[in-house]
Short mmCIF file of C-alpha atoms and ligand atoms in Angstrom, two decimals:
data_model
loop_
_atom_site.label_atom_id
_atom_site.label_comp_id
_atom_site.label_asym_id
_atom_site.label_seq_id
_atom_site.Cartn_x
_atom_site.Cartn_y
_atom_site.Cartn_z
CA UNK A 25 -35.28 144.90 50.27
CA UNK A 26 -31.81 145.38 50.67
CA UNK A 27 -29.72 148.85 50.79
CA UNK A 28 -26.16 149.39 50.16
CA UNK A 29 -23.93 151.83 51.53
CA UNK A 30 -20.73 152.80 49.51
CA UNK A 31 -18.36 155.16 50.30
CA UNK A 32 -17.98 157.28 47.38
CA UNK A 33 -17.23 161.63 47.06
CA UNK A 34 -18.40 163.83 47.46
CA UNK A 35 -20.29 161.91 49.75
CA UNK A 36 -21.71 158.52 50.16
CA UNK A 37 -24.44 156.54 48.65
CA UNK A 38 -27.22 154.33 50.25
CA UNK A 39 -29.30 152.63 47.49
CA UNK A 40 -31.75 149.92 47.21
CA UNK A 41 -29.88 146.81 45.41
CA UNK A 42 -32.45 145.48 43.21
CA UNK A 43 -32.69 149.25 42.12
CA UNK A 44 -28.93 149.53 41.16
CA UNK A 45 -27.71 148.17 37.48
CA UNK A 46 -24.18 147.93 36.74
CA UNK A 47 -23.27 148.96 32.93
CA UNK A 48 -20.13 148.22 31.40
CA UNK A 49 -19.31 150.25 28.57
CA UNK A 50 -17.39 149.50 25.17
CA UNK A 51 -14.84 146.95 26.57
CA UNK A 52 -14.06 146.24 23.00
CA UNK A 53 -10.41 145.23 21.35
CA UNK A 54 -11.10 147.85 19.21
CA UNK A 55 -10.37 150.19 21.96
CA UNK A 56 -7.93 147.85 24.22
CA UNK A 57 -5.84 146.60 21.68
CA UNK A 58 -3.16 148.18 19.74
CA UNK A 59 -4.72 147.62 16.68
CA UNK A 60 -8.05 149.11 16.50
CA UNK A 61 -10.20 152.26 16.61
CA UNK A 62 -8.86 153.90 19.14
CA UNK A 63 -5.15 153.33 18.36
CA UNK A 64 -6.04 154.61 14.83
CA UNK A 65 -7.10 157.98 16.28
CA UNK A 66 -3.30 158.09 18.21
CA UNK A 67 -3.50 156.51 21.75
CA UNK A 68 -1.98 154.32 23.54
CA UNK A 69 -4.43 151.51 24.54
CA UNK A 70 -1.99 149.95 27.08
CA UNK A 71 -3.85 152.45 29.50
CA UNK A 72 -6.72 150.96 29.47
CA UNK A 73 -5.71 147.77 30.28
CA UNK A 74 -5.75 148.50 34.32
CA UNK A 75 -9.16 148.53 34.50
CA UNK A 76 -9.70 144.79 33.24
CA UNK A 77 -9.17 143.50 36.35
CA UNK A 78 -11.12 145.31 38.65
CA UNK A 79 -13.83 145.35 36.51
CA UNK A 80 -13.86 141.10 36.51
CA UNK A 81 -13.44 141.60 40.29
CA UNK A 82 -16.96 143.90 39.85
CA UNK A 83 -18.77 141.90 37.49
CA UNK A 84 -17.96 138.53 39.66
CA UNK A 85 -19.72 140.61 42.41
CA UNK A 86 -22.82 141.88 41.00
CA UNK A 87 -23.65 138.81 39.00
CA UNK A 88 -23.56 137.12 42.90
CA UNK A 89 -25.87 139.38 43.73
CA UNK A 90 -28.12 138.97 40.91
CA UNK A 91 -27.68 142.36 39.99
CA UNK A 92 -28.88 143.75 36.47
CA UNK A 93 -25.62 143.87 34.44
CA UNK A 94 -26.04 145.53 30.68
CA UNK A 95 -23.05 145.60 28.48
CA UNK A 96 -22.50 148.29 25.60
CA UNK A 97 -20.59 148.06 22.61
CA UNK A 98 -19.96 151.32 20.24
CA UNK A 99 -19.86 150.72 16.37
CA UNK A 100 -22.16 150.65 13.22
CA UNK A 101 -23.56 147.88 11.00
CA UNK A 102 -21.42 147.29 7.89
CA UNK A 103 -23.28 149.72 5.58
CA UNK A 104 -22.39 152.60 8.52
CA UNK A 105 -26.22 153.74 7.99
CA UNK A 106 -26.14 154.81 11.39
CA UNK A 107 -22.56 156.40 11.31
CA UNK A 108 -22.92 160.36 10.96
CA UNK A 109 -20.86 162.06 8.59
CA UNK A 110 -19.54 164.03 10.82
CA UNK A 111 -18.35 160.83 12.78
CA UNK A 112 -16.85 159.32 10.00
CA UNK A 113 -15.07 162.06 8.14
CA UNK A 114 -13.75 163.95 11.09
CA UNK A 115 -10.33 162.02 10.58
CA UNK A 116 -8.09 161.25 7.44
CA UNK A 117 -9.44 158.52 4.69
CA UNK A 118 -7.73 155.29 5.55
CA UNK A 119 -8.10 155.78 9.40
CA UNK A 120 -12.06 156.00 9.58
CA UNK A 121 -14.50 154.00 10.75
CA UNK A 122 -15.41 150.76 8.57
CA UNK A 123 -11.43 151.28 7.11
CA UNK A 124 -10.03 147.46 6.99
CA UNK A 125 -7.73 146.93 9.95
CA UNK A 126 -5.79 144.03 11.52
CA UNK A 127 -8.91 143.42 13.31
CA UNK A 128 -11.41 143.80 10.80
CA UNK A 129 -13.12 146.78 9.68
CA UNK A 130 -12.87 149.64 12.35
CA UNK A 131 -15.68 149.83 14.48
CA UNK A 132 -18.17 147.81 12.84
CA UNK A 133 -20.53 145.50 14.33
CA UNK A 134 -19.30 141.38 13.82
CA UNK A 135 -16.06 142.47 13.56
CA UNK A 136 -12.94 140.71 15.50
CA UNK A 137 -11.95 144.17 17.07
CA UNK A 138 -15.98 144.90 17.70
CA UNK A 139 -16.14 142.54 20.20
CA UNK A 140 -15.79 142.34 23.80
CA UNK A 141 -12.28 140.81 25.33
CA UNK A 142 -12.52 137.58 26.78
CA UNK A 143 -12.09 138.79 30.10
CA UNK A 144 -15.20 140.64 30.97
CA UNK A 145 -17.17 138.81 28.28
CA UNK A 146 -20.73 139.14 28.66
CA UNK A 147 -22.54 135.68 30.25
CA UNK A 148 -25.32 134.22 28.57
CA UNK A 149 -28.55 136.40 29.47
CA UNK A 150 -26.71 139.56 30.02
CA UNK A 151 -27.69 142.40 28.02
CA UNK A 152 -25.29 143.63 25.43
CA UNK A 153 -26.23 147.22 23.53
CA UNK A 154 -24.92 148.38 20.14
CA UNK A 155 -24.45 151.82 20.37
CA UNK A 156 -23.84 154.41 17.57
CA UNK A 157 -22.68 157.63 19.62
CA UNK A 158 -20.61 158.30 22.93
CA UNK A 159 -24.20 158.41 25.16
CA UNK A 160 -25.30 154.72 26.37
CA UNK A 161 -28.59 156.13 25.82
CA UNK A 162 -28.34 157.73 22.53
CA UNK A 163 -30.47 155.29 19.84
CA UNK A 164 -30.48 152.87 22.33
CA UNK A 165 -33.14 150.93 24.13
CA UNK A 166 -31.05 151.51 27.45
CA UNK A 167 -33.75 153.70 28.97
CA UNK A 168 -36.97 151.31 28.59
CA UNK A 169 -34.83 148.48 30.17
CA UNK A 170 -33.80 150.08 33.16
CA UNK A 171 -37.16 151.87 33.73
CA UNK A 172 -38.83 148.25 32.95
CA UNK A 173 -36.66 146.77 35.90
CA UNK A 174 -37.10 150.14 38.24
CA UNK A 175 -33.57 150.56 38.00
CA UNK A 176 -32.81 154.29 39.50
CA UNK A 177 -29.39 154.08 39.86
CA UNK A 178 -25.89 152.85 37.73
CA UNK A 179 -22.73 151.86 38.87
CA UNK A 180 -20.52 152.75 35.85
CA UNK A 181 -17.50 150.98 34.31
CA UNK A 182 -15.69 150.33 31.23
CA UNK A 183 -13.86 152.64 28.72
CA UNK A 184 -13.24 155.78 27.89
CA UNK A 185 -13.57 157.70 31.36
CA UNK A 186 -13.67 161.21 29.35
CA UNK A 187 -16.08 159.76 26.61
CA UNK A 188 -18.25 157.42 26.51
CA UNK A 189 -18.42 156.73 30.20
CA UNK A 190 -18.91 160.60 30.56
CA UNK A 191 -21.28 161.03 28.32
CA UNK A 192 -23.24 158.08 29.57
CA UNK A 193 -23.02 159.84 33.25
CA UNK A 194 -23.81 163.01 31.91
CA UNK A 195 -26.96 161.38 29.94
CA UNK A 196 -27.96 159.56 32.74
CA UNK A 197 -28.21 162.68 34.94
CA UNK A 198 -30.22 163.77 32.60
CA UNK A 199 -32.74 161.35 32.57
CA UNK A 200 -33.32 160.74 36.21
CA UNK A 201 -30.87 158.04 37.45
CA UNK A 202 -28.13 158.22 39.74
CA UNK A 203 -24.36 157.13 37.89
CA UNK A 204 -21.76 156.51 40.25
CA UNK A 205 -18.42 156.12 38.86
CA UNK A 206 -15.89 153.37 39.91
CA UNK A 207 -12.85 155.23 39.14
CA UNK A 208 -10.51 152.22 38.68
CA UNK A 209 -12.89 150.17 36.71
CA UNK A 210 -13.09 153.18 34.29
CA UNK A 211 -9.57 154.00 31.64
CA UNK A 212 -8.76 156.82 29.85
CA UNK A 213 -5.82 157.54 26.94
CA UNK A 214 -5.41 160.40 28.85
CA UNK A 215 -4.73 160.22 32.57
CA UNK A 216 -5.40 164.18 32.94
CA UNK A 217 -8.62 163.30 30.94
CA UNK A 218 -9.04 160.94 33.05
CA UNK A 219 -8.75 162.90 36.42
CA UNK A 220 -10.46 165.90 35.02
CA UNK A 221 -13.81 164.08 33.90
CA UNK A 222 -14.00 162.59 37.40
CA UNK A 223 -13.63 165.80 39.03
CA UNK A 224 -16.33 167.13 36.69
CA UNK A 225 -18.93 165.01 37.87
CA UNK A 226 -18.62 165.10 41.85
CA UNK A 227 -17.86 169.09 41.21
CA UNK A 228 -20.92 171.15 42.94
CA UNK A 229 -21.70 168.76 45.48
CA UNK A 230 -22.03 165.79 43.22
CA UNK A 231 -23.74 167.84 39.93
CA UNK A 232 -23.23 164.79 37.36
CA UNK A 233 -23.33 161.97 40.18
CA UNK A 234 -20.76 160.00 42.74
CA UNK A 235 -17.30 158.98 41.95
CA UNK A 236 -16.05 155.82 44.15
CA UNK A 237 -13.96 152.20 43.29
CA UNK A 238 -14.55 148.52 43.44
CA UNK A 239 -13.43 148.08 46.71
CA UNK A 240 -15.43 150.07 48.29
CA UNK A 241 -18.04 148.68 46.40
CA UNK A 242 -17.12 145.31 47.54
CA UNK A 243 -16.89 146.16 51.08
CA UNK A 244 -20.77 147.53 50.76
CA UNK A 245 -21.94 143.95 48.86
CA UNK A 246 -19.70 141.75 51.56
CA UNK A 247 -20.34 144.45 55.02
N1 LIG B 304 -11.88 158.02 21.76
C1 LIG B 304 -12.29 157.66 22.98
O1 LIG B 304 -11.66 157.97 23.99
N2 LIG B 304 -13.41 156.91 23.13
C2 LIG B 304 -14.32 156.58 22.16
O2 LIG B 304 -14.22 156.96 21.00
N3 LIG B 304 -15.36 155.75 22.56
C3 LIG B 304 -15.56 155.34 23.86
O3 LIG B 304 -15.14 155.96 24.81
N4 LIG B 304 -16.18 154.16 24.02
#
């Protein structure tokens, strides 16, 4: 048995290893390049781009350690049976989900801009989750696998901060695991968004979970 210590707010965090997972969520082009989903909804995806790197600095880490790494990915199958109407009409004909696009149909699974960039590609035997909604959990079998390798807690990366990786945090809560946050492995379109979710979750003496970055991460994997 092995425990970590990181320094995190709003205070720090000493967890078994083997019990801690590390989930990286929708690192898709569809949301890091300029021409996919979430450029179609009006952001700039160049500010997500930061978090690449530390995030291949994480991954290198935790895959040393033999740590249980699950990847997400959000979109639908082609027929968008799982897409709610509410998802897919929210925005104007022409922009919505399963539109054609310079990558391929928005948001749908086996698409170019579906998959994950290169960088923090998933390695053979990692688990990689199709997602439907914001929530990792949400029609996923997320839960079962983590409870099936008595994973309690979740170090959390990938994109967006305010969305999916908040709603994954807030999910998580929910269910009984710990989420910590590693705030420069997670992006937002919206830096205030960005800043504001984080604050969120450590508010009340940590009521969503731990916020914290990959170096202090590092520093508790290499004391
Ligand atoms: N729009 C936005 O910020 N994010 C999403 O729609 N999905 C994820 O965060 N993955």
């Amino acid at each position: 048995m092995t425990e970590i210590t990181i320094t995190a707010r709003p205070h720090p965090v000493t967890w078994e290893l083997a019990a801690t997972a590390l989930l990286v969520i929708d690192m898709q082009k569809d949301f890091l390049y300029p021409e996919g989903y979430g450029a179609l909804l009006g952001n700039d995806t160049g500010l997500l781009l930061g978090a690449v790197a530390p995030i291949q600095a994480v991954l290198a880490a935790a895959r040393a350690q033999g740590m249980f790494v699950i990847h997400t990915r959000e979109g639908h199958p082609p027929d968008l049976s799982d897409c709610p109407p509410t998802k897919l009409t929210r925005w104007p004909a022409g922009n919505r989900i399963g539109d054609p696009g310079p990558m391929g149909r928005i948001l749908v699974q086996g698409e170019p801009g579906h998959a994950i960039i290169d960088e923090v590609a998933p390695f053979p035997g990692e688990i990689v989750l199709d997602k439907p909604g914001k929530n990792s959990f949400y029609r996923t079998p997320l839960d079962e696998l983590l409870r099936a390798q008595a994973i309690e807690n979740l170090l959390i990366t990938g994109v967006t901060t305010d969305v999916c990786c908040f709603a994954t945090v807030i999910a998580a809560n929910d269910r009984g695991f710990n989420a910590l946050v590693l705030e420069d492995c997670v992006a937002s379109y919206s830096p205030e968004r960005h800043t504001a979710s984080l604050e969120t979750i450590t508010a009340q003496g940590g009521i969503f979970g731990w916020v914290s970055d990959s170096a202090a991460l590092l520093a508790a994997l290499h004391p």
